[in-house]
Coordinates of C-alpha atoms and ligand atoms in Angstrom, one line a residue:
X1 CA 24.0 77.7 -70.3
X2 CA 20.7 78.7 -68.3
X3 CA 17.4 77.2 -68.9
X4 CA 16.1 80.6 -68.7
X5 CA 12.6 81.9 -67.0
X6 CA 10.2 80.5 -69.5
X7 CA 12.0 77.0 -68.6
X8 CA 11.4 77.6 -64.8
X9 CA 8.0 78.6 -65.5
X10 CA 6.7 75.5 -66.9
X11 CA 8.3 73.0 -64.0
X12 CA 6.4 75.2 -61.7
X13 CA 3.3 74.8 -63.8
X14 CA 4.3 71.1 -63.6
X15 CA 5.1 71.5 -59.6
X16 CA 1.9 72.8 -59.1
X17 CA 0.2 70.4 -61.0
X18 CA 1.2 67.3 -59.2
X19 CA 0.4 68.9 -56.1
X20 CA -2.8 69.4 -57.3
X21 CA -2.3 73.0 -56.8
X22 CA -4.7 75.4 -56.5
X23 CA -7.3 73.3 -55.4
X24 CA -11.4 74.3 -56.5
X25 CA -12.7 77.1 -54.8
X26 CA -15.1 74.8 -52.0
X27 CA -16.3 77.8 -50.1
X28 CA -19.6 79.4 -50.9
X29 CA -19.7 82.3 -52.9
X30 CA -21.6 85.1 -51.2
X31 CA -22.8 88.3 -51.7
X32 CA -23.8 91.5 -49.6
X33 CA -25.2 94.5 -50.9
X34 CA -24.5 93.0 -54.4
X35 CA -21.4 93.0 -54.1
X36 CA -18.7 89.7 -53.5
X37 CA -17.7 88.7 -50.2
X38 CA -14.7 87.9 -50.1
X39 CA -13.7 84.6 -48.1
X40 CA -10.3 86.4 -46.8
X41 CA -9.0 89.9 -47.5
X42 CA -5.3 90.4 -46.8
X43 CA -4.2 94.2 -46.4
X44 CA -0.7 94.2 -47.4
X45 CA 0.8 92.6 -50.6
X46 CA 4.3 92.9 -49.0
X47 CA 6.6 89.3 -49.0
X48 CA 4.3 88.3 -46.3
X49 CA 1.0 88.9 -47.6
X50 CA 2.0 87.3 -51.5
X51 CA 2.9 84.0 -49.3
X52 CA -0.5 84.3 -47.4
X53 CA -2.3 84.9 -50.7
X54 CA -0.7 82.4 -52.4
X55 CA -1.4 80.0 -49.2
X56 CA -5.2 80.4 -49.7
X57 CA -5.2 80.7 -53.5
X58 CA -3.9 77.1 -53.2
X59 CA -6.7 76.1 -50.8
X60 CA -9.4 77.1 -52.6
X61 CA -10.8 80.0 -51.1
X62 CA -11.6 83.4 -52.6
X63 CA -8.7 86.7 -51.7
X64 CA -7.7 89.7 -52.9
X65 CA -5.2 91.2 -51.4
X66 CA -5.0 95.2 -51.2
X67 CA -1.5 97.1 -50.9
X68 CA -1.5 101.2 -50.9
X69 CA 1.7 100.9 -52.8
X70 CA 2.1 101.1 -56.4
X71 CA 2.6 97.5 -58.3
X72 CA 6.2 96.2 -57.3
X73 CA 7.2 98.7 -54.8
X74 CA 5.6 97.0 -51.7
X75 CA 7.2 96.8 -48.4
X76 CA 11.0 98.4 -48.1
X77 CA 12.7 96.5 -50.7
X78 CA 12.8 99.1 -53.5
X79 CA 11.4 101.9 -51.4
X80 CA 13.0 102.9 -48.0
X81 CA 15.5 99.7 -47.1
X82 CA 19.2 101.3 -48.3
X83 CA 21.1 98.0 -47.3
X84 CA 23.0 96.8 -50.7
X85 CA 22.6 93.0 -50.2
X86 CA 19.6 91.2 -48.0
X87 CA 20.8 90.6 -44.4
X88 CA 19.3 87.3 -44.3
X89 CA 21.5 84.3 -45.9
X90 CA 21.1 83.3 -49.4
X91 CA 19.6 79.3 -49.2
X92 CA 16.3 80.5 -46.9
X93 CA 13.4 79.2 -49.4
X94 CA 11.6 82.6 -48.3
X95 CA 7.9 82.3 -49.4
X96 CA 8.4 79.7 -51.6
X97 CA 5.7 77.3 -49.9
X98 CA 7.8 74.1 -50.0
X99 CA 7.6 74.6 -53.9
X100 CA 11.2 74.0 -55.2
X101 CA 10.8 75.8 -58.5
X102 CA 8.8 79.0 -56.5
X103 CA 12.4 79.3 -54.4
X104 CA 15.0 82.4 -55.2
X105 CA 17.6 80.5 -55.8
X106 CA 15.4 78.4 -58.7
X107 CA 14.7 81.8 -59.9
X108 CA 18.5 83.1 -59.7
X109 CA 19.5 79.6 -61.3
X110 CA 17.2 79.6 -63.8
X111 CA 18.9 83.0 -65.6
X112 CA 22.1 83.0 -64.3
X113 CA 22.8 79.8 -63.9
X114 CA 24.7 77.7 -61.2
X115 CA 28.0 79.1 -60.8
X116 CA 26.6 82.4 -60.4
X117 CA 24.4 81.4 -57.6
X118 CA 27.7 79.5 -56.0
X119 CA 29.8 83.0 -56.3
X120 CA 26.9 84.7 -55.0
X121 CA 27.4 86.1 -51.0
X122 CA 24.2 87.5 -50.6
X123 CA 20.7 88.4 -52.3
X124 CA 21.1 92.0 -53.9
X125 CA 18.1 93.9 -52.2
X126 CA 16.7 95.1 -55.3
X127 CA 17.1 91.8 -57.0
X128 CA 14.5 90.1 -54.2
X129 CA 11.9 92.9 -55.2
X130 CA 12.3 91.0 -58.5
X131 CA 12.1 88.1 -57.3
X132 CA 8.7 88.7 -55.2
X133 CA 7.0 90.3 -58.2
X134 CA 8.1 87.1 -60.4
X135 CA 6.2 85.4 -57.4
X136 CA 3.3 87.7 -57.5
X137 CA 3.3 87.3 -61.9
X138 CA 3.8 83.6 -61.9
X139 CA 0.6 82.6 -59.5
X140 CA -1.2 85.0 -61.2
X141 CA -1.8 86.3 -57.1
X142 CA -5.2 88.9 -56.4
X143 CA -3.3 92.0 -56.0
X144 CA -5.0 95.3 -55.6
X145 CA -2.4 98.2 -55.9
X146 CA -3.3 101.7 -55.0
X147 CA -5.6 100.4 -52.8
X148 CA -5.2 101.8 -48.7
X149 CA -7.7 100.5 -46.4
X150 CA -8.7 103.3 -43.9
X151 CA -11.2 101.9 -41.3
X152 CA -12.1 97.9 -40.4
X153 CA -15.7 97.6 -39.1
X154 CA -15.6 93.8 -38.0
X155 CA -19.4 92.7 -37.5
X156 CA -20.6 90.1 -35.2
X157 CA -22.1 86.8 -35.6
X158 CA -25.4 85.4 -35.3
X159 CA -24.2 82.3 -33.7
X160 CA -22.5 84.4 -30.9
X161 CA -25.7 86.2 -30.3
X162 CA -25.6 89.2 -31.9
X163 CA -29.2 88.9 -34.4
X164 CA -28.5 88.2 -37.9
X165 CA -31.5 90.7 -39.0
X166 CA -30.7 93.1 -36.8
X167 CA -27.3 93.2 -37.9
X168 CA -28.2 94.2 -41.4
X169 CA -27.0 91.2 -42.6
X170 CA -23.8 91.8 -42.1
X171 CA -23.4 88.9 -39.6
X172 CA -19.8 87.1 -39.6
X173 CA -18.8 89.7 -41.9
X174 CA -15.8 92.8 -41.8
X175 CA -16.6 95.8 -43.5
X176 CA -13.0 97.3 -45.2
X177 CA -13.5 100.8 -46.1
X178 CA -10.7 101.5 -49.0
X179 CA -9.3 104.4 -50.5
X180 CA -8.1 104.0 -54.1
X181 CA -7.9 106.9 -56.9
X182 CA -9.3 109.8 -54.6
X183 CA -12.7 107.4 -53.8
X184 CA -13.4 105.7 -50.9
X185 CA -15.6 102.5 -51.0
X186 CA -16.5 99.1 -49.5
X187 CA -15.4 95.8 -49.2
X188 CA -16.7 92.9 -47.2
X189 CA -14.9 89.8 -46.1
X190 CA -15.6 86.6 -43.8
X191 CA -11.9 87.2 -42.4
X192 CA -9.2 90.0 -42.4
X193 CA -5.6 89.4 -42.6
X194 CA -3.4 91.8 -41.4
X195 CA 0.0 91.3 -42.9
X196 CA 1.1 95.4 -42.9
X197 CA 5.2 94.8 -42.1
X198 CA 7.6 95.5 -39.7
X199 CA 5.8 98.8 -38.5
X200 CA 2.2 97.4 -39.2
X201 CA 0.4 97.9 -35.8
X202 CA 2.4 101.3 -35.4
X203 CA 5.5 103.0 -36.5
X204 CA 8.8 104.1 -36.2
X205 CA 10.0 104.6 -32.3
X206 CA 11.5 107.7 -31.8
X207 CA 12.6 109.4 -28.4
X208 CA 10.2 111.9 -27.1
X209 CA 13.0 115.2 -27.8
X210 CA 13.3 114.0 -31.5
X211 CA 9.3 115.4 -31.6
X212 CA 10.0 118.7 -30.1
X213 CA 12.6 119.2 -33.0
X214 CA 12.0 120.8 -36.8
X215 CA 11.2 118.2 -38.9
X216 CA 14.0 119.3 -41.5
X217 CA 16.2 118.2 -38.9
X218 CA 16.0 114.6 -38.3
X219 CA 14.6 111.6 -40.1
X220 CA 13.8 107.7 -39.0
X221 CA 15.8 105.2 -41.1
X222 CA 12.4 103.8 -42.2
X223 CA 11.6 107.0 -43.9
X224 CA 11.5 108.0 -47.3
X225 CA 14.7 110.7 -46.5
X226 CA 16.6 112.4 -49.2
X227 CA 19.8 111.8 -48.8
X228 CA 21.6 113.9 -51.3
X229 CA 20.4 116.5 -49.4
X230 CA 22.9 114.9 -46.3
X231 CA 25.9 116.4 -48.6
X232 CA 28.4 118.5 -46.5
X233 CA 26.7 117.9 -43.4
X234 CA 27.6 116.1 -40.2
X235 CA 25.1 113.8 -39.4
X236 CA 24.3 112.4 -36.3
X237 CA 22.9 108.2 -36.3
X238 CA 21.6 107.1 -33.5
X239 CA 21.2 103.3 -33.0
X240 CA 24.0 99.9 -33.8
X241 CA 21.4 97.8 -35.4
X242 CA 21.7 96.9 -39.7
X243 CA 19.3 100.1 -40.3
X244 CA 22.0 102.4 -38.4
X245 CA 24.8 101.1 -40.7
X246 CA 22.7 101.4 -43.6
X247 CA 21.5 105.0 -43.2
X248 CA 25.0 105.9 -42.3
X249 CA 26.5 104.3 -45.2
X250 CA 24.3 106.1 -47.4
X251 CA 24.6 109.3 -46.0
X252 CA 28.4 109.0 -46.5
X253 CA 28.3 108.0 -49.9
X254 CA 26.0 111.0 -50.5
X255 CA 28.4 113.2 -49.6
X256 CA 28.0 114.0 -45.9
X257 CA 30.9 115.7 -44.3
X258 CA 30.8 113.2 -41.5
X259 CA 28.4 110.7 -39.8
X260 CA 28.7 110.3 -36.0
X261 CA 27.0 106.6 -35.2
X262 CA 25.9 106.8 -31.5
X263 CA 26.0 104.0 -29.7
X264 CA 24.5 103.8 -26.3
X265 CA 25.9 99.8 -25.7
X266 CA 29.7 99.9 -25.1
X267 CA 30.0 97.0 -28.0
X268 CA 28.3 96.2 -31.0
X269 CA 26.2 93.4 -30.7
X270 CA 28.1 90.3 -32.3
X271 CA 26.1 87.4 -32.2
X272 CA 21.9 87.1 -33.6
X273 CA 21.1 85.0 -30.9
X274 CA 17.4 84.7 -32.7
X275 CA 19.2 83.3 -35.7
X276 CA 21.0 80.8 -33.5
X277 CA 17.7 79.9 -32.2
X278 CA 16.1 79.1 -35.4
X279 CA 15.2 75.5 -36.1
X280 CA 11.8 73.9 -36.9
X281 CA 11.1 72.9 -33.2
X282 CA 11.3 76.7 -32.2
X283 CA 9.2 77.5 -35.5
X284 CA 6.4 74.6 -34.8
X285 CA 6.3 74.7 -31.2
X286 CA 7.3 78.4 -29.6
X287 CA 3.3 79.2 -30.0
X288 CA 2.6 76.7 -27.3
X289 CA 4.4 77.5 -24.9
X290 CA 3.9 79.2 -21.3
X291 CA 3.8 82.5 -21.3
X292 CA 6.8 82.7 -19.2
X293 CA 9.1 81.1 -22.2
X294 CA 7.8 83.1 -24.9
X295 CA 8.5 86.4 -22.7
X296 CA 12.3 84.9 -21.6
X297 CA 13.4 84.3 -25.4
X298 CA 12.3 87.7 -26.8
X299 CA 13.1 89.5 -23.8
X300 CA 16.6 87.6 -24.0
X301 CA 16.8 88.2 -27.9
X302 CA 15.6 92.0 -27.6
X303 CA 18.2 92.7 -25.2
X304 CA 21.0 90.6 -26.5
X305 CA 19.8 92.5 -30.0
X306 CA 20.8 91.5 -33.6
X307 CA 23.9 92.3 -34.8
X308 CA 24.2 93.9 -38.0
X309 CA 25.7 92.4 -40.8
X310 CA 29.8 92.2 -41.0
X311 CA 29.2 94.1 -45.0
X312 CA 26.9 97.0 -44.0
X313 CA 29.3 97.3 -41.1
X314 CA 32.2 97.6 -43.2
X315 CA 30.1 99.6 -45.9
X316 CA 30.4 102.6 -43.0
X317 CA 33.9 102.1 -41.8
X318 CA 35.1 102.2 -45.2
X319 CA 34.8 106.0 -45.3
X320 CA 37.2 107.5 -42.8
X321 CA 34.7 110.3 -42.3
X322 CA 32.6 107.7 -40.3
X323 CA 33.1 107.8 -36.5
X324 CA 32.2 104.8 -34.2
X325 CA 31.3 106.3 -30.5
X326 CA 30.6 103.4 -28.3
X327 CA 28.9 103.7 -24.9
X328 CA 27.4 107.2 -25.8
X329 CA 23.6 107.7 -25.7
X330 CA 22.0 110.3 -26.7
X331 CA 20.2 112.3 -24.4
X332 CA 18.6 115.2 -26.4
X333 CA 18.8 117.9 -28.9
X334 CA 18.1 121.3 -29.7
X335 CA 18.2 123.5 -32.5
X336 CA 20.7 126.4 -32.1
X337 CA 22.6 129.1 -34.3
X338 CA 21.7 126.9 -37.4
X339 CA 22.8 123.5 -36.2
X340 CA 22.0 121.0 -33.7
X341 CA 22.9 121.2 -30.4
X342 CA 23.0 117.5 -29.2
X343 CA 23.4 116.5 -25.4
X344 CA 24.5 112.9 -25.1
X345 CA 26.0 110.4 -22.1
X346 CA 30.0 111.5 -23.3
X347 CA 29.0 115.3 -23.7
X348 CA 27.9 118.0 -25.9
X349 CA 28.4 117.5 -30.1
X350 CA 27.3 120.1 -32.6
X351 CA 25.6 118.2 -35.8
X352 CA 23.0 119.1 -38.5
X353 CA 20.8 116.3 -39.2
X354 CA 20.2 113.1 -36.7
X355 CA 18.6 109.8 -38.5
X356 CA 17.1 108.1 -35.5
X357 CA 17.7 103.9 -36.1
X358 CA 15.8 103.3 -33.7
X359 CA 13.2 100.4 -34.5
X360 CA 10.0 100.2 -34.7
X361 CA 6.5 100.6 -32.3
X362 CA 3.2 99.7 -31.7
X363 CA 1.6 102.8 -31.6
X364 CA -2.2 102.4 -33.0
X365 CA -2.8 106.5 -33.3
X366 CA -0.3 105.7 -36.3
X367 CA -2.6 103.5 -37.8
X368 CA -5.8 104.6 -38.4
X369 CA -7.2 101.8 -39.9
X370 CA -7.2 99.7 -36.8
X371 CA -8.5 103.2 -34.6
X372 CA -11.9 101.6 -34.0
X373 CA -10.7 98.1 -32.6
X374 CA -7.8 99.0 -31.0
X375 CA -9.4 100.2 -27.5
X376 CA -10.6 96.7 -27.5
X377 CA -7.4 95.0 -28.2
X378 CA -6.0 92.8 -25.5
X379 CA -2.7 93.1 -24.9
X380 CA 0.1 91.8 -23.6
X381 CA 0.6 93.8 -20.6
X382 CA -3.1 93.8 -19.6
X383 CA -3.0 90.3 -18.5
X384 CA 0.9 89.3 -18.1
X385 CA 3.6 90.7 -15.3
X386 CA 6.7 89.9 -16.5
X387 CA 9.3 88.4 -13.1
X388 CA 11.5 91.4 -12.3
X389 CA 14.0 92.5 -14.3
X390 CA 12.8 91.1 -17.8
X391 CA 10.2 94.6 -17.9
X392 CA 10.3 95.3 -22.1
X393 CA 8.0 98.2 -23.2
X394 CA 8.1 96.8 -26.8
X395 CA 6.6 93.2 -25.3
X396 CA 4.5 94.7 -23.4
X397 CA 2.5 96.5 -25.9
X398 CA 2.3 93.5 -28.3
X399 CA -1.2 91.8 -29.1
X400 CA -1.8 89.1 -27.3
X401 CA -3.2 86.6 -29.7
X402 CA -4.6 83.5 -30.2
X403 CA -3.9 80.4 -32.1
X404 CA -6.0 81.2 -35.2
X405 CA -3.8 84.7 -35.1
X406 CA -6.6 86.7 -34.2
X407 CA -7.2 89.6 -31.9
X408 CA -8.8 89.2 -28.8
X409 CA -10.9 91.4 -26.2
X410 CA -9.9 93.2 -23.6
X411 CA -11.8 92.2 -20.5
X412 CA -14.7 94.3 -20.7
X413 CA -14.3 95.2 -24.3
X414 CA -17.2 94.9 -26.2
X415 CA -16.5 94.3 -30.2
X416 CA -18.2 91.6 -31.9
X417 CA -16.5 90.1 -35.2
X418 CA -13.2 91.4 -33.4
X419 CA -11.9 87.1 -33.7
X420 CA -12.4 88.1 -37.8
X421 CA -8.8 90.2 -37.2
X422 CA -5.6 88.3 -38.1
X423 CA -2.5 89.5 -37.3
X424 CA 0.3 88.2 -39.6
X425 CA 2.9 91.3 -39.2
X426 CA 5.2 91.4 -36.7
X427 CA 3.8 92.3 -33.2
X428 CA 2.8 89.2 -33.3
X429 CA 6.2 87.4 -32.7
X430 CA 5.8 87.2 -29.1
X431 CA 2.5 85.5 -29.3
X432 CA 3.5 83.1 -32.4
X433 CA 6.9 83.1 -32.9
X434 CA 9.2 84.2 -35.7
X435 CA 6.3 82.7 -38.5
X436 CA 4.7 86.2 -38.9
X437 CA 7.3 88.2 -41.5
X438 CA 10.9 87.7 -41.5
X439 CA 12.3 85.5 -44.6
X440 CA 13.1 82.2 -42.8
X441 CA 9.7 81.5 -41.8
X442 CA 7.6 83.5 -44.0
X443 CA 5.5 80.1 -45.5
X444 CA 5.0 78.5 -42.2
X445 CA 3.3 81.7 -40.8
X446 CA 1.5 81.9 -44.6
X447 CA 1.0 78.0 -44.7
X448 CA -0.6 77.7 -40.5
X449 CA -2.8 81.0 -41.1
X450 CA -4.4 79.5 -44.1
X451 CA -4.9 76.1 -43.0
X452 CA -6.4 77.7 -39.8
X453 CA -8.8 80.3 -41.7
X454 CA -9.6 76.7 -44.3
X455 CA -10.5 75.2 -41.0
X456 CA -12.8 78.1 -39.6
X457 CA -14.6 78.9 -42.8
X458 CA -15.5 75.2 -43.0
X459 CA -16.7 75.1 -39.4
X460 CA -18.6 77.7 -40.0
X461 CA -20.7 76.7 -42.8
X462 CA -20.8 73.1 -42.0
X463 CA -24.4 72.9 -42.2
X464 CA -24.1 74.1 -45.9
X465 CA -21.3 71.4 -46.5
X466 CA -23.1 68.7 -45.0
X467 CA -26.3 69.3 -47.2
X468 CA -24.1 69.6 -50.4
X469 CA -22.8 66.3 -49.3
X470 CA -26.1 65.0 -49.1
X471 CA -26.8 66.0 -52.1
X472 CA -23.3 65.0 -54.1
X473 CA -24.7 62.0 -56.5
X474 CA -21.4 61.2 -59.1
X475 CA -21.3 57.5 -58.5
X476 CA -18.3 55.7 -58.6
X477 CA -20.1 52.4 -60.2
X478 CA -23.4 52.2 -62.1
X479 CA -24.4 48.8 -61.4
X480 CA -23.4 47.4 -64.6
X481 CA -20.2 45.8 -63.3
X482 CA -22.1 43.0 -61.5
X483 CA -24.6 40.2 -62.3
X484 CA -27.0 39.3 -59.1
X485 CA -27.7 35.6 -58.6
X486 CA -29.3 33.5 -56.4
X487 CA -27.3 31.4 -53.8
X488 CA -26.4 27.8 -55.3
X489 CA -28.3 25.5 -53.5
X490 CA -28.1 24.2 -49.6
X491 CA -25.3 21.5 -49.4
X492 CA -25.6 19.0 -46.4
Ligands
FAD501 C1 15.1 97.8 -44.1 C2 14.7 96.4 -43.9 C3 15.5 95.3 -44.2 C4 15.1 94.0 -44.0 N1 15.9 93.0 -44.3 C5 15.5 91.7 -44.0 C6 16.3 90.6 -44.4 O1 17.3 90.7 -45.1 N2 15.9 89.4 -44.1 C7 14.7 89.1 -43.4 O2 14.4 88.0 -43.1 N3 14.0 90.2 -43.0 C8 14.3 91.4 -43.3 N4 13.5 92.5 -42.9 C9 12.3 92.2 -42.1 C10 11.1 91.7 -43.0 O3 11.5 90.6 -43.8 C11 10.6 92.8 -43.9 O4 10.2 93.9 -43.1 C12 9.6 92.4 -44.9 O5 9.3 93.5 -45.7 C13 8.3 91.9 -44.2 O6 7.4 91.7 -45.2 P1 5.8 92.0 -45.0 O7 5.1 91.6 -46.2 O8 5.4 91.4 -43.7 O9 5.8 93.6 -44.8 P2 6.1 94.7 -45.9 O10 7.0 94.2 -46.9 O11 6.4 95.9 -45.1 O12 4.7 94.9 -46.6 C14 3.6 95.4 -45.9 C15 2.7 96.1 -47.0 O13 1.5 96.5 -46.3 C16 1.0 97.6 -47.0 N5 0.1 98.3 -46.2 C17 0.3 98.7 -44.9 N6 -0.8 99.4 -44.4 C18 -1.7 99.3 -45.4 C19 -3.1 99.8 -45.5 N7 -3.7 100.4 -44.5 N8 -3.7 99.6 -46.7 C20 -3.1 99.0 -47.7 N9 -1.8 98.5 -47.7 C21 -1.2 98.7 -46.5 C22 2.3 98.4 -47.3 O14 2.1 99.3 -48.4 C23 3.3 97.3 -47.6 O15 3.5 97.1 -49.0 C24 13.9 93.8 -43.2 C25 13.1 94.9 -42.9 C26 13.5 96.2 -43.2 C27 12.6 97.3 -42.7

């Protein structure tokens, strides 16, 4: 016997009531070119940018957030991830906000009761799509769909010298020029969240041949590939990480003739050293440290690399058309008499199709949006040298942040309003830590961001909250609960 949704629905109404949650909207409500400013906009209504939504909602402060995905097919989940089951454990509260009833597993509970969630391995990836747009539904979140923001003009502040009037009055505010139905428009905000994924300051990472090949040739694992079209041919996956074991499962089960994992490491990874390293120290206090540490534990973790899961593993081996070769890189590819002619460390192999597993970049000419800021980015490699022997091309290129998750200048680098830019995606791991995407720590990032933005808008306008604290007049006593009287008389 389940108490059902509806049940689950009002203890969260409950929840969120005893917290006081959300509280007033405190922040003044502007306008520019008669239109709403918005206190924060968040580009991205993925897992990450609900939780940061929800974050602010809660604080009182006024957010849309804008996703150029349809409604409830953000981020992978339902669109390019081909794993069957989440790789991340079931119990991780997710973006839940340290709301017990906003948890998957009070969801799951709630229709299918508890022995279900006991016999339950892991979360069915389609069933956490679900799950996130119950999340979205239940606290009613700002979501634009269909919405793709295509250029970020951040504008400078008075305060910082740039002139108020001669700014058009656009002081301390970003300009988000969106694309939605075929029409472009306009929309302003004090702050900008980025929260755009796994890819969001780039995209896939592909080896420089892979270019130089016909596109009907080879696909990334993060792409939206058909795969029925894999049937009867032998297919080449390059990579050992969870994607490479799910694009090769599905290529199997579509029908390929054979799938030909190649695997430049002479062992799987076994152990997620990253996992190992997860506990609320590393989550609270890996943003503070030296440089030096936070280069040595993703430099460690990036080499060490995450295993992928002992299922989607055995999903692939299942198939006895599936062929494990360890210790062979590829090296490069071309097309010839119909196929592909590939080159690797172990010698020559004839295939048809590659699917490069092969991660992820940050690579702004992939992004557009960020093309006007990102010559004045500082990053990681333009004011760190990493000791020998822990060089990393991927750490190297990350943005190098600060506390308030915001971009910073280059030296040199003239862009005002640049501060206004929060990155909440994940190139920004090596700066903050694991708070900026993955499941475990998705509501501390959401949760430190929008305490931190709070904090800034407040600062900003203090002169406008001290004067509405002068004038704040509800009194707490009216003078009616006293009688005055004179002091009794002197006695010697
Ligand atoms: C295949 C796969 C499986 C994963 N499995 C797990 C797992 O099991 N456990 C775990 O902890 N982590 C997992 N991750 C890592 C991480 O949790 C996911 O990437 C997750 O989707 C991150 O959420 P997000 O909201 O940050 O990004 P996303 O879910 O990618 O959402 C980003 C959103 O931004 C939108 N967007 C981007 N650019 C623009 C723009 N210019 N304008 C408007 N909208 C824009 C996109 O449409 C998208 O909806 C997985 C990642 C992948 C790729």
């Amino acid at each position: 016997m389940t108490a059902g949704l509806a049940a689950l629905e009002a203890r969260l109404a409950d929840e969120l009531a005893f917290l006081q949650l959300p509280a007033p909207r405190w922040t003044p409500v502007r306008e520019h070119a008669g239109q709403p400013v918005l206190d924060v906009a968040i580009i991205g209504a993925g897992m990450t940018g609900l939780a940061c939504a929800a974050a602010l909602v809660h604080r009182g402060m006024s957010v849309v957030a804008l996703d150029e995905a349809p409604a409830g097919l953000e981020g992978p989940w339902a669109t390019t991830a081909r794993m069957e089951t989440l790789r991340s454990p079931k119990q991780l509260a997710g973006p839940a906000l340290g709301i017990p009833s906003l948890t998957f597993r009070a969801w799951f509970e709630a229709q299918f009761g508890r022995a279900e969630w006991d016999a339950l391995d892991k979360i069915p990836r389609l069933q956490w799509m679900e799950y996130l747009r119950w999340y979205r539904r239940v606290l009613a979140l700002p979501v634009l769909n269909g919405h793709r923001v295509i250029d970020l003009v951040p504008h400078g502040d008075a305060e910082s010298g740039e002139d108020r009037e001669g700014s058009g009055g656009t002081s301390g505010l970003v300009e988000l020029r969106v694309e939605a139905e075929g029409r472009e428009s306009i929309a302003w905000a004090r702050r900008v969240v980025l929260a755009t994924g796994r890819a969001g300051l780039g995209g896939p990472s592909v080896p420089a041949f892979a270019e130089a090949l016909p596109r009907t040739r080879w696909a990334h694992s993060s792409d939206d590939n058909d795969y029925a079209a894999l049937r009867g041919l032998r297919v080449g996956v390059v990579g050992a990480g969870a994607s490479a074991m799910d694009s090769a499962a599905t290529a199997l089960e579509a029908g390929a003739k054979s799938v030909h994992l190649l695997v430049r490491r002479p062992d799987l990874p076994r152990i997620n050293k990253g996992k190992g390293a997860g506990n609320p120290g590393f989550v609270a206090g890996y943003a503070r440290l030296p440089d030096e540490w936070k280069w040595r534990i993703r430099h460690y973790i990036n080499v060490q690399q995450v295993p992928p899961p002992r299922n989607s593993t055995q999903r692939v081996s299942r198939h006895p058309n599936a062929h494990f070769h360890l210790g062979v890189a590829i090296e490069g590819a071309v097309e010839r008499n119909g196929a592909l002619a590939v080159q690797t460390s172990a010698g020559p192999i004839t295939l048809d199709f590659l699917i490069f597993a092969t991660g992820f970049k940050v690579d702004w000419r992939q992004r557009p949006m960020v093309r006007r800021i990102a010559p004045c980015i500082r990053i990681w490699k333009d004011r760190y040298t990493p000791p020998a022997g822990q060089e990393d091309d991927e750490l190297a290129e990350s943005p190098d942040l600060g506390p308030a998750f915001e971009f910073q200048p280059r030296d040199g680098a003239h862009c005002p309003g640049l501060d206004r830019l929060h990155c909440l995606s994940y190139p920004a791991t090596l700066s903050l830590g694991v708070i900026t995407g993955d499941i475990p720590a998705v509501s501390d990032g959401a949760e430190q961001l929008a305490g931190t933005l709070a904090g800034l808008l407040y600062a900003e306008d203090i002169a406008h909250h001290y004067a509405r604290m002068e004038v704040y007049a509800e009194p707490e006593i009216f003078g009616d609960e006293w009688v005055t009287k004179p002091l009794p008389p002197f006695e010697k």
